[in-house]
mmCIF file of C-alpha atoms and ligand atoms in Angstrom:
data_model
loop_
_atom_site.group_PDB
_atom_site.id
_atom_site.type_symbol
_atom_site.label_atom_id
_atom_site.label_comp_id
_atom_site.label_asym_id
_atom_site.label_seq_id
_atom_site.Cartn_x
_atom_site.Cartn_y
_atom_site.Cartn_z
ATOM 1 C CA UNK A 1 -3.223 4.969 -9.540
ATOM 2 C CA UNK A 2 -4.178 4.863 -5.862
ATOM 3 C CA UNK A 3 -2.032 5.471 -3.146
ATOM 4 C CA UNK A 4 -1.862 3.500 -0.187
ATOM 5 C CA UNK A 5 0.387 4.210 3.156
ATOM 6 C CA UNK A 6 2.547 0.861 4.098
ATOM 7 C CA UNK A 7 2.817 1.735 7.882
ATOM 8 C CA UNK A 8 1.169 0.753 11.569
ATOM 9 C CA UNK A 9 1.792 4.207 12.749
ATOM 10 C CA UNK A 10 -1.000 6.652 13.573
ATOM 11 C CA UNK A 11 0.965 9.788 12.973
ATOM 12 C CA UNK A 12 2.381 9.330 9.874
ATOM 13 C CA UNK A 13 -1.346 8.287 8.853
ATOM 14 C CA UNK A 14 -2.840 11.435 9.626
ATOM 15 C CA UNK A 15 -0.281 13.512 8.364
ATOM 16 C CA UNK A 16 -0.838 12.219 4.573
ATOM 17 C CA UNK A 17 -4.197 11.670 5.150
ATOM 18 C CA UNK A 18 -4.923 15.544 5.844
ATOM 19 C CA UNK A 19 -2.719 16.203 2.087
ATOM 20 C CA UNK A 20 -5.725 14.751 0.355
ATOM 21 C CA UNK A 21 -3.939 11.744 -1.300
ATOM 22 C CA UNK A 22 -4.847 8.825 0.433
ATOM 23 C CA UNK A 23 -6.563 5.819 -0.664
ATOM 24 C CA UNK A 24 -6.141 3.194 1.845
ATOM 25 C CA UNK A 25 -3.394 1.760 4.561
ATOM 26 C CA UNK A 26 -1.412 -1.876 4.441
ATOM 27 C CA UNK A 27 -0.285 -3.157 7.501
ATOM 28 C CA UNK A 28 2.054 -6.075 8.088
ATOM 29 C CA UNK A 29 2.795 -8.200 11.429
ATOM 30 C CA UNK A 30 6.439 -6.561 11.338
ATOM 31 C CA UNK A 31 4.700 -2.854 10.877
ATOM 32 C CA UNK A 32 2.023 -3.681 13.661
ATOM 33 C CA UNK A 33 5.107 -4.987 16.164
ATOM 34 C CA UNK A 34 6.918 -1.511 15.634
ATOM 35 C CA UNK A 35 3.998 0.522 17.196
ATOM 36 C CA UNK A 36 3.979 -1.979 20.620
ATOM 37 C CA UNK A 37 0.594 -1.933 21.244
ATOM 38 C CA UNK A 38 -2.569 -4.384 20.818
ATOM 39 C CA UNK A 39 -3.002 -5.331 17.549
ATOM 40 C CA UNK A 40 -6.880 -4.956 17.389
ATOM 41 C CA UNK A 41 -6.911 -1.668 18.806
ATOM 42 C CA UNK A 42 -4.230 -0.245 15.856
ATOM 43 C CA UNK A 43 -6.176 -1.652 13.249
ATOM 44 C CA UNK A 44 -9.528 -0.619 14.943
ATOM 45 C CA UNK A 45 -7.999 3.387 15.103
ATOM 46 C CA UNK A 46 -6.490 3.382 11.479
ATOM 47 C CA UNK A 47 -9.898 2.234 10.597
ATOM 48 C CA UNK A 48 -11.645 5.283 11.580
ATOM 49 C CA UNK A 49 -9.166 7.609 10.403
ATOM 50 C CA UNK A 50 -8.850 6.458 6.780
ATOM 51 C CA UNK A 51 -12.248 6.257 4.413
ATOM 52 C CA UNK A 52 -10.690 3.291 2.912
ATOM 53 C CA UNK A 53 -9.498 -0.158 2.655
ATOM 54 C CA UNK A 54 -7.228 -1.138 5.613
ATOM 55 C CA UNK A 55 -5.388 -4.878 5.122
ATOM 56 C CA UNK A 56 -4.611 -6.931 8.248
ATOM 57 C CA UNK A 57 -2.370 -9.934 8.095
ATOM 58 C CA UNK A 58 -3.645 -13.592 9.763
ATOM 59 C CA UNK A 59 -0.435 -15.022 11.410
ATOM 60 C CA UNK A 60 -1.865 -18.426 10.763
ATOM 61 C CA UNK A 61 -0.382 -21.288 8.983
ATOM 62 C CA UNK A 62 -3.575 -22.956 8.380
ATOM 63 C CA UNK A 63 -6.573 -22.579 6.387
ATOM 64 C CA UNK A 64 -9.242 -23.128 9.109
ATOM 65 C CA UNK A 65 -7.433 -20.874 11.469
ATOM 66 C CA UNK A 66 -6.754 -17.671 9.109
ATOM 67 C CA UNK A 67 -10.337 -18.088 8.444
ATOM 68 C CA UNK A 68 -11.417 -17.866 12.155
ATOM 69 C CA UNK A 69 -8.866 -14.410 12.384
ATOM 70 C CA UNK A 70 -9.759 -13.403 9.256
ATOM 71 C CA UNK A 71 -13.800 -12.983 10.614
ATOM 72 C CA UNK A 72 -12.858 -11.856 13.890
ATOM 73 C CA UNK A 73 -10.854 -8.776 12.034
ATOM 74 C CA UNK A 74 -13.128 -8.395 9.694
ATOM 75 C CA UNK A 75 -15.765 -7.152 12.738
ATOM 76 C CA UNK A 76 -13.714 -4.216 13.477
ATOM 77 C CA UNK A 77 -14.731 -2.158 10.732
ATOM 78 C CA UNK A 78 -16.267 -3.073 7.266
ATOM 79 C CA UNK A 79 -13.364 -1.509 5.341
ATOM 80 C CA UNK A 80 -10.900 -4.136 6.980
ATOM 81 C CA UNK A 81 -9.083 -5.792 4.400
ATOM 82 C CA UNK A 82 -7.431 -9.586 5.347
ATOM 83 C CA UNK A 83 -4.004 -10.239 4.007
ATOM 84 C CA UNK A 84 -3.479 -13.904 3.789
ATOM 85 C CA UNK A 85 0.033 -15.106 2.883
ATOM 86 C CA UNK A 86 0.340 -16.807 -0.900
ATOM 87 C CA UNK A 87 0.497 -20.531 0.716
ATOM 88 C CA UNK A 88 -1.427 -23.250 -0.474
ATOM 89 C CA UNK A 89 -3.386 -22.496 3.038
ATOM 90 C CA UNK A 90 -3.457 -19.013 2.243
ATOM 91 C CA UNK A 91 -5.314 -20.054 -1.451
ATOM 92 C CA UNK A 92 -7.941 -22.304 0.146
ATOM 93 C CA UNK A 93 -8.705 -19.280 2.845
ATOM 94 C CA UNK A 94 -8.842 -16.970 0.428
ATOM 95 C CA UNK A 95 -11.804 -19.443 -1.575
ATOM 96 C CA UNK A 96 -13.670 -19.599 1.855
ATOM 97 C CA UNK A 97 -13.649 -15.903 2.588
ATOM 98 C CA UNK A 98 -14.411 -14.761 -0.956
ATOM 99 C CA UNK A 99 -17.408 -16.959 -0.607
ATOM 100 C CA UNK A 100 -18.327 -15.396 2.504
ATOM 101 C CA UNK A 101 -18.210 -11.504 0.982
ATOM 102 C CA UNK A 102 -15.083 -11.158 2.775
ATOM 103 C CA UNK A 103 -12.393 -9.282 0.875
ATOM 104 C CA UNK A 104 -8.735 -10.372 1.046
ATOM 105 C CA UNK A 105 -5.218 -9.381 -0.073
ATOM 106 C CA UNK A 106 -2.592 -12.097 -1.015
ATOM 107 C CA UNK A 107 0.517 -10.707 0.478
ATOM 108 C CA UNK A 108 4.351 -12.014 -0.414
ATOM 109 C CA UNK A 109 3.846 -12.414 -4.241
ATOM 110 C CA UNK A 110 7.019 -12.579 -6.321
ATOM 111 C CA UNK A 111 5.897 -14.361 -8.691
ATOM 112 C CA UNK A 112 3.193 -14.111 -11.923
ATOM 113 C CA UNK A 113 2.043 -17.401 -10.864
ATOM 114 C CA UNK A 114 1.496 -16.520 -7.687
ATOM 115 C CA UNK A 115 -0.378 -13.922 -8.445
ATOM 116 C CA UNK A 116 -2.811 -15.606 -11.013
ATOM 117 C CA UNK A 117 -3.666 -18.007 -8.395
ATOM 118 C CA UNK A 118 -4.497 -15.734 -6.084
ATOM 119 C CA UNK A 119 -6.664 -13.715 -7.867
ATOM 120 C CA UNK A 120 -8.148 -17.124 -9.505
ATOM 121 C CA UNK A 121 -9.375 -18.176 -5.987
ATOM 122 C CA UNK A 122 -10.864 -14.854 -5.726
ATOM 123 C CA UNK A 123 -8.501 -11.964 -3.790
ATOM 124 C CA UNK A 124 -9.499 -8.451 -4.066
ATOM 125 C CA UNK A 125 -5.769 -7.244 -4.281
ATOM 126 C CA UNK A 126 -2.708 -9.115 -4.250
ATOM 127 C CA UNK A 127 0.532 -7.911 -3.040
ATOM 128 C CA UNK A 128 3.394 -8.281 -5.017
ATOM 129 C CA UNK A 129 7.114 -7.149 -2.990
ATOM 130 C CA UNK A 130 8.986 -4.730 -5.437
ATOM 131 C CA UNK A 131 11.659 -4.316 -2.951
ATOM 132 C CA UNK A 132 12.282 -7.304 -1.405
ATOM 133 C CA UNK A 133 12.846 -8.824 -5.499
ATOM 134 C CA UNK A 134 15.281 -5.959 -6.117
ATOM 135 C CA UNK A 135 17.318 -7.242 -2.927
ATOM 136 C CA UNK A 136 17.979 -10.796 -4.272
ATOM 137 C CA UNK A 137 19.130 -9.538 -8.109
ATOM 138 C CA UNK A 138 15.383 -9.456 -9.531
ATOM 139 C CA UNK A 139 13.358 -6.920 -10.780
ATOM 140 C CA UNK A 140 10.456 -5.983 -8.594
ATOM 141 C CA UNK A 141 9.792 -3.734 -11.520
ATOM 142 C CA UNK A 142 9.303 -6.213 -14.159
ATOM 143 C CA UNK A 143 7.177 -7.988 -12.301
ATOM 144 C CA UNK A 144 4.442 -5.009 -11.709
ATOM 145 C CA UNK A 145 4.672 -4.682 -15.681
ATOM 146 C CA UNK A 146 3.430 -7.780 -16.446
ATOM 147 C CA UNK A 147 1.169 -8.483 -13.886
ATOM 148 C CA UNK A 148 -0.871 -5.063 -15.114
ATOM 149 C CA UNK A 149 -0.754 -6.216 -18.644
ATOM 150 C CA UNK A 150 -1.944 -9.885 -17.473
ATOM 151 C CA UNK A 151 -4.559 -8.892 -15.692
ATOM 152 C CA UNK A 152 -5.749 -6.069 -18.578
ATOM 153 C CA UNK A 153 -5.684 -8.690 -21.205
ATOM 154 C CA UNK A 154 -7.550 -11.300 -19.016
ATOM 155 C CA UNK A 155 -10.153 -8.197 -17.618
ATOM 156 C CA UNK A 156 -9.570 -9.772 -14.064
ATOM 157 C CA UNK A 157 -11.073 -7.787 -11.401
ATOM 158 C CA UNK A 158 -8.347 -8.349 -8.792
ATOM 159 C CA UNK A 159 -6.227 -5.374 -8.100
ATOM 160 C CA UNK A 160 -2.902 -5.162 -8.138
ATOM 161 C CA UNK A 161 -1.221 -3.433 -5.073
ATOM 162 C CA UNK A 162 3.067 -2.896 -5.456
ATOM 163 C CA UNK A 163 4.464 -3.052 -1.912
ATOM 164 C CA UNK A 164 7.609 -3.222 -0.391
ATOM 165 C CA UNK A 165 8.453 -0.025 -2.244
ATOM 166 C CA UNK A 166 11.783 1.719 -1.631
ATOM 167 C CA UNK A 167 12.050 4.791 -3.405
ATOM 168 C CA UNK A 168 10.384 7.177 -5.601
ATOM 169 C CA UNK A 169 11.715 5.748 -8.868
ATOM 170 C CA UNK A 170 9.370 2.709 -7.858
ATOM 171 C CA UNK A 171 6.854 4.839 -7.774
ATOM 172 C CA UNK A 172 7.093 6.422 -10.817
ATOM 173 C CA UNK A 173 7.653 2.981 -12.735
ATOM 174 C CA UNK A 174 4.049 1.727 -10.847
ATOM 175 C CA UNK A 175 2.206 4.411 -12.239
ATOM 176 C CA UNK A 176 3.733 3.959 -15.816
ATOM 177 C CA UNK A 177 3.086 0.161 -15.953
ATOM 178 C CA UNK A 178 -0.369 0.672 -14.531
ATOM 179 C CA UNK A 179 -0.043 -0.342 -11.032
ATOM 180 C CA UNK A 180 -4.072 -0.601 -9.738
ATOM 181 C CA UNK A 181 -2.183 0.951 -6.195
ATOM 182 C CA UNK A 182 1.091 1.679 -5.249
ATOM 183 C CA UNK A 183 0.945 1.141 -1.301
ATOM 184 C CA UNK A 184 3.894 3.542 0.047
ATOM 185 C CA UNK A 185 5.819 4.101 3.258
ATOM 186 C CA UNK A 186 6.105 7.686 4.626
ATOM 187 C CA UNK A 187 9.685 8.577 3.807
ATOM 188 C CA UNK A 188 8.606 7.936 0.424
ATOM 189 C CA UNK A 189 5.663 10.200 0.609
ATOM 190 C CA UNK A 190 8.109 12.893 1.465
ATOM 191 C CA UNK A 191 10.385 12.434 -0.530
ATOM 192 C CA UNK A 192 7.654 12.629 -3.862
ATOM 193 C CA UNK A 193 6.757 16.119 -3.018
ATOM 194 C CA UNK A 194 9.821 17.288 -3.022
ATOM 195 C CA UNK A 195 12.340 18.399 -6.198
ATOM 196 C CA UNK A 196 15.396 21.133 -6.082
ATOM 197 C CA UNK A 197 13.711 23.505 -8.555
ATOM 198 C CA UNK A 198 10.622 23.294 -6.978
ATOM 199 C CA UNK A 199 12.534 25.037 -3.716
ATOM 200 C CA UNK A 200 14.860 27.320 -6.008
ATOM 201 C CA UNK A 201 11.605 28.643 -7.478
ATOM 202 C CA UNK A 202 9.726 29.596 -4.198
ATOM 203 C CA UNK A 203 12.943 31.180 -2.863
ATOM 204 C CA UNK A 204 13.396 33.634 -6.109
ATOM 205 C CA UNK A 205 9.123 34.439 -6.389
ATOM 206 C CA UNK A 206 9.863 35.667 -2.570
ATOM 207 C CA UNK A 207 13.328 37.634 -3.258
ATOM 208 C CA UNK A 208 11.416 39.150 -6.534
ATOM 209 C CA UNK A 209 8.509 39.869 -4.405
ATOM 210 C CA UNK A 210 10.070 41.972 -1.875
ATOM 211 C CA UNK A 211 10.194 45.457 -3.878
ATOM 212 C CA UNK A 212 6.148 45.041 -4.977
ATOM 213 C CA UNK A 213 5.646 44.174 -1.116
ATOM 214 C CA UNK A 214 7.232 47.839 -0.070
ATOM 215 C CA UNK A 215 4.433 49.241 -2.446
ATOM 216 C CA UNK A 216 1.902 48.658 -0.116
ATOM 217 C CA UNK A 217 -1.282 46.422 0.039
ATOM 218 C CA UNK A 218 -2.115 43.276 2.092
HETATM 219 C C1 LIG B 1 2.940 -4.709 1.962
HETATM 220 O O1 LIG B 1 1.759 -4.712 2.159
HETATM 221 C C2 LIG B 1 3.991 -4.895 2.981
HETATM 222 O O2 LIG B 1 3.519 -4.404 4.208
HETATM 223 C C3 LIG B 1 5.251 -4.130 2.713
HETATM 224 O O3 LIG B 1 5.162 -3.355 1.553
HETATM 225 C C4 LIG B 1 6.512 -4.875 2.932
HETATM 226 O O4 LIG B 1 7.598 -4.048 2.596
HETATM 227 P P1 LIG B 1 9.099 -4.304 3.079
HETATM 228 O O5 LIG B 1 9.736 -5.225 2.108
HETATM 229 O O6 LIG B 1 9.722 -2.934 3.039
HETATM 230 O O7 LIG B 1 9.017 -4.868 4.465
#
């Protein structure tokens, strides 16, 4: 499974970036408005920083304009990904660009039908929200299962990225129902590396160590 980083902000880029574990970056409108600064120029910095594919949403309601955004984004680096919304709009965009070599992500899936249309009119990736499911009583998990067995059984080349992840257990789950990418936010990140006997263990190797140290040697 790849690993994405859901988040707008530089820092928090480059600091899992230099751990050696990072695919790609997701942005959203919402992420983008958190860093308060020009759009363009975010996307156009991540771009550099990540060897990978970085997805910028249109704001457009319409197909004709998320296809003009969608090319002007798509000049700021070639690994610029556009993240069209799953409308009807979005679907018809999504035709145009693929026909055009552009490469899009259908973001706010919740559904398998959603998601088979998508990737029918020719997305890359599409997006479905674990989290946001889990908040109205569904489960974001279930969904991610069957969209990786759908997609194996139908050999579709559309990759499947699970967003709107809350926790680690969502993790986990992504990468045992075969998640193509689990896109995550930082706090996440952070809290994957971490586990109490992990600590415990360092902490007694150094107490144990302390009699060979007083032996000498570097
Ligand atoms: C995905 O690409 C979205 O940016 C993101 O995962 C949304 O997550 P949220 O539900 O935490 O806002």
């Amino acid at each position: 499974m790849k690993f994405f980083i859901d988040t707008a902000n530089i820092e928090e880029i480059k600091e899992i970036n230099s751990w050696g574990v990072l695919d790609g970056v997701t942005t959203n409108p919402s992420l983008i408005a958190k860093e308060n600064r020009v759009f363009e120029e975010v996307i156009a910095e991540i771009s550099q920083i990540v060897d990978g594919p970085i997805s910028s949403e249109v704001t457009a309601d319409l197909c004709d304009e998320m296809v003009a955004q969608a090319e002007q984004l798509a000049t700021i680096n070639k690994n610029v990904i556009i993240k069209i919304p799953m409308t009807i709009e979005g679907l018809k965009a999504v035709k145009i660009l693929s026909a055009k070599g552009i490469k899009t992500n259908v973001t706010l899936i919740f559904s398998v039908n959603q998601a088979i249309l998508a990737a029918k009119a020719g997305a890359d990736y599409v997006s479905p929200f674990i989290g946001r499911l889990d908040d109205i009583g569904s489960d974001g998990m279930e969904l991610i299962k069957e969209l990786a067995q759908i997609f194996k059984s139908y050999d579709m080349k559309t990759e499947v990225i699970a967003a709107s992840i809350r926790h680690t257990e969502h993790v986990h789950k992504c990468a045992l129902y075969g998640a193509d990418i689990a896109t995550v936010p930082y706090k996440v990140f952070k809290q994957m590396t971490k586990h109490p006997l992990t600590y415990a263990g360092i902490e007694r190797f150094k107490r144990d160590f302390e009699g060979v140290k007083s032996k000498g040697g570097f």
